[in-house]
Amino acid sequence: MQGTDEILAQRARDGSREAFEALVVAHQSRVYGLALHLLRNPEDAADAVQEAWVRCYAALGRYDPEQSFGAWLYRIVYNHCLDILRRHKRSPIVPVGKGEDELSALDTAADPGLPIQDLVERAEAARGLREVLNRLSEEHRQVLALRYMLDLSYAEIAHLLGVPDSTVTMRLHHAKRAMRRELQRTGEDKR
Amino acid sequence: MTHPERWPDIETYADGALGPGQAAQLELHLRECADCTVRLDSTRRENDLLRSVLAPPAPPPYLTDQVLARVYGGQSKPRLRSAFSAGVLVNLATAAMLFGLSVNTGTSVVLMLLVALIGAVVWGGLKGLLFAKLLQVLPPGVLARGVIFGLAVWAATNALLGLTGGFGDDVSFSPTFVLLGSLLHHLLYGILLSWLYARMTSSTDRARS
């Protein structure tokens, strides 16, 4: 079944500028998030996003509307970022969520009806989790970001990474286990 | 009693990715096992927290415009509403200026105000829309666009309407003065319109992003 994005992509392929602009506006945040997550430098991420959209536009003729547009687009972004990383080896600059206000970082998930105590507890949990995520291996961070930042299904992640679905399942399980282990270690260190 | 061997399935189930057969089996087990139900709840809370921590950051406000400019060869889509509003506002400003000059000529103030307002909305709006339509052929850059558009409107106006001798019977100017004054007015008009249009479209983009 085709969703709004897939219909927009078909219209963009037929030459509708409005449809393409709607796709850019709808996906820009996640596309930028993925590029920033992989490249870890805001300027490089912005450049990569521009180039990825140009490639996406050029490839619209080959896009199959039966496929999720989001997954197809993120694969273009992901491959482009990998090309950049292969060309220039560089060290991480921006860790996950660094510099963001803890409470505002929870805006997307926070229930405004929650008591302030719960919000503070969740903010502290978010800060702890953010520190732990930065200590995970690249493979684990990547699979968690694809699942929980971009909201891709296991099949879409498998397609993007070029691995079987079962590998994604195991990788996510191991990533979460490593995350809990690190959280436990952090808790013990603080005691 | 805890069932660690079920934890991977519980995580996959919480993500909605467990196959239908396995999901049915797990649901049967969950009805009888309080520990695994607690585990499922904590996994869901953990996923919510991950989603909030990994929420995509806001992209720079200029990025969408840059993407569209690159994709469409340096030309982003003209915004007709912004262009119309910019045209009306600039015409209102110039009408107010001319109104100040005309007060001395003894023309009815109400009539002048009416003409200025209607002229601003109709004539200004039309010029704004024309500006938007010509964006495809105008060069990039606020100043260059404004100058060329101002020159074009000046040339078209003079060709269609001819140069008037003055603002009233008792106030007259030399043809050279009118020519230069009209040229200066249209150049300023074009630059102001181009600047206002750029400001209005960039604030719309910021609001959208």
CSV table of N, CA and C in Angstrom, one decimal, chain B residues 72-76 78 83 127-153 190-191 193-195 197:
chain,number,residue,atom,x,y,z
B,72,TYR,N,17.1,22.6,-8.1
B,72,TYR,CA,16.4,23.3,-9.2
B,72,TYR,C,17.4,24.3,-9.8
B,73,GLY,N,18.7,24.1,-9.8
B,73,GLY,CA,19.6,24.9,-10.5
B,73,GLY,C,19.7,26.3,-10.1
B,74,GLY,N,19.6,26.5,-8.7
B,74,GLY,CA,19.8,27.9,-8.2
B,74,GLY,C,18.5,28.7,-8.2
B,75,GLN,N,17.4,28.1,-8.6
B,75,GLN,CA,16.1,28.8,-8.5
B,75,GLN,C,15.2,28.1,-7.6
B,76,SER,N,14.8,28.7,-6.5
B,76,SER,CA,13.8,28.1,-5.6
B,76,SER,C,12.5,28.5,-6.1
B,78,PRO,N,9.0,30.2,-6.7
B,78,PRO,CA,8.6,31.6,-6.3
B,78,PRO,C,7.4,31.5,-5.3
B,83,ALA,N,5.3,37.5,-2.6
B,83,ALA,CA,5.6,38.5,-3.6
B,83,ALA,C,4.5,39.6,-3.7
B,127,LYS,N,2.6,44.0,-9.5
B,127,LYS,CA,4.0,44.1,-9.8
B,127,LYS,C,4.7,43.1,-8.9
B,128,GLY,N,4.2,42.8,-7.7
B,128,GLY,CA,4.8,41.8,-6.9
B,128,GLY,C,4.7,40.4,-7.5
B,129,LEU,N,3.5,40.1,-8.1
B,129,LEU,CA,3.4,38.8,-8.8
B,129,LEU,C,4.2,38.7,-10.0
B,130,LEU,N,4.4,39.8,-10.7
B,130,LEU,CA,5.2,39.9,-11.9
B,130,LEU,C,6.7,39.6,-11.5
B,131,PHE,N,7.1,40.2,-10.4
B,131,PHE,CA,8.4,39.9,-9.9
B,131,PHE,C,8.7,38.4,-9.6
B,132,ALA,N,7.6,37.8,-8.9
B,132,ALA,CA,7.8,36.4,-8.6
B,132,ALA,C,7.9,35.6,-9.9
B,133,LYS,N,7.1,35.9,-10.9
B,133,LYS,CA,7.1,35.2,-12.1
B,133,LYS,C,8.4,35.3,-12.9
B,134,LEU,N,9.0,36.5,-12.7
B,134,LEU,CA,10.3,36.8,-13.4
B,134,LEU,C,11.5,36.2,-12.7
B,135,LEU,N,11.3,35.7,-11.5
B,135,LEU,CA,12.5,35.2,-10.7
B,135,LEU,C,13.3,34.1,-11.5
B,136,GLN,N,12.6,33.4,-12.4
B,136,GLN,CA,13.2,32.4,-13.1
B,136,GLN,C,14.3,33.0,-14.1
B,137,VAL,N,14.1,34.2,-14.5
B,137,VAL,CA,15.1,34.8,-15.5
B,137,VAL,C,15.9,35.9,-14.8
B,138,LEU,N,15.5,36.3,-13.6
B,138,LEU,CA,16.3,37.3,-13.0
B,138,LEU,C,17.6,36.7,-12.4
B,139,PRO,N,18.7,37.5,-12.3
B,139,PRO,CA,19.9,36.9,-11.7
B,139,PRO,C,19.7,36.7,-10.2
B,140,PRO,N,20.6,35.8,-9.6
B,140,PRO,CA,20.5,35.7,-8.1
B,140,PRO,C,21.0,36.9,-7.4
B,141,GLY,N,20.7,37.1,-6.2
B,141,GLY,CA,21.1,38.3,-5.4
B,141,GLY,C,20.1,39.4,-5.3
B,142,VAL,N,19.8,39.8,-4.1
B,142,VAL,CA,18.7,40.8,-3.8
B,142,VAL,C,18.9,42.1,-4.6
B,143,LEU,N,20.2,42.6,-4.6
B,143,LEU,CA,20.4,43.9,-5.3
B,143,LEU,C,20.3,43.8,-6.8
B,144,ALA,N,20.9,42.8,-7.4
B,144,ALA,CA,20.9,42.6,-8.8
B,144,ALA,C,19.4,42.4,-9.3
B,145,ARG,N,18.7,41.6,-8.6
B,145,ARG,CA,17.3,41.3,-9.0
B,145,ARG,C,16.5,42.6,-8.9
B,146,GLY,N,16.7,43.4,-7.8
B,146,GLY,CA,15.9,44.6,-7.6
B,146,GLY,C,16.2,45.6,-8.7
B,147,VAL,N,17.5,45.8,-9.0
B,147,VAL,CA,17.9,46.8,-10.0
B,147,VAL,C,17.3,46.4,-11.4
B,148,ILE,N,17.4,45.2,-11.7
B,148,ILE,CA,17.0,44.8,-13.1
B,148,ILE,C,15.4,44.9,-13.2
B,149,PHE,N,14.8,44.4,-12.1
B,149,PHE,CA,13.3,44.5,-12.1
B,149,PHE,C,12.8,46.0,-12.1
B,150,GLY,N,13.5,46.8,-11.3
B,150,GLY,CA,13.1,48.2,-11.3
B,150,GLY,C,13.3,48.9,-12.7
B,151,LEU,N,14.4,48.5,-13.3
B,151,LEU,CA,14.6,49.1,-14.7
B,151,LEU,C,13.6,48.6,-15.7
B,152,ALA,N,13.2,47.3,-15.5
B,152,ALA,CA,12.2,46.7,-16.5
B,152,ALA,C,10.8,47.4,-16.3
B,153,VAL,N,10.4,47.6,-15.0
B,153,VAL,CA,9.2,48.2,-14.7
B,153,VAL,C,9.2,49.7,-15.2
B,190,GLY,N,12.4,48.7,-7.0
B,190,GLY,CA,12.8,47.3,-7.3
B,190,GLY,C,13.7,46.7,-6.2
B,191,ILE,N,14.6,47.5,-5.7
B,191,ILE,CA,15.5,47.0,-4.6
B,191,ILE,C,14.7,46.7,-3.4
B,193,LEU,N,11.5,46.1,-3.1
B,193,LEU,CA,10.7,44.9,-3.3
B,193,LEU,C,11.5,43.6,-3.2
B,194,SER,N,12.6,43.6,-3.9
B,194,SER,CA,13.5,42.4,-3.8
B,194,SER,C,13.9,42.0,-2.4
B,195,TRP,N,14.3,43.1,-1.7
B,195,TRP,CA,14.8,42.9,-0.3
B,195,TRP,C,13.6,42.4,0.6
B,197,TYR,N,10.9,40.8,-0.3
B,197,TYR,CA,10.5,39.5,-0.8
B,197,TYR,C,11.5,38.4,-0.1
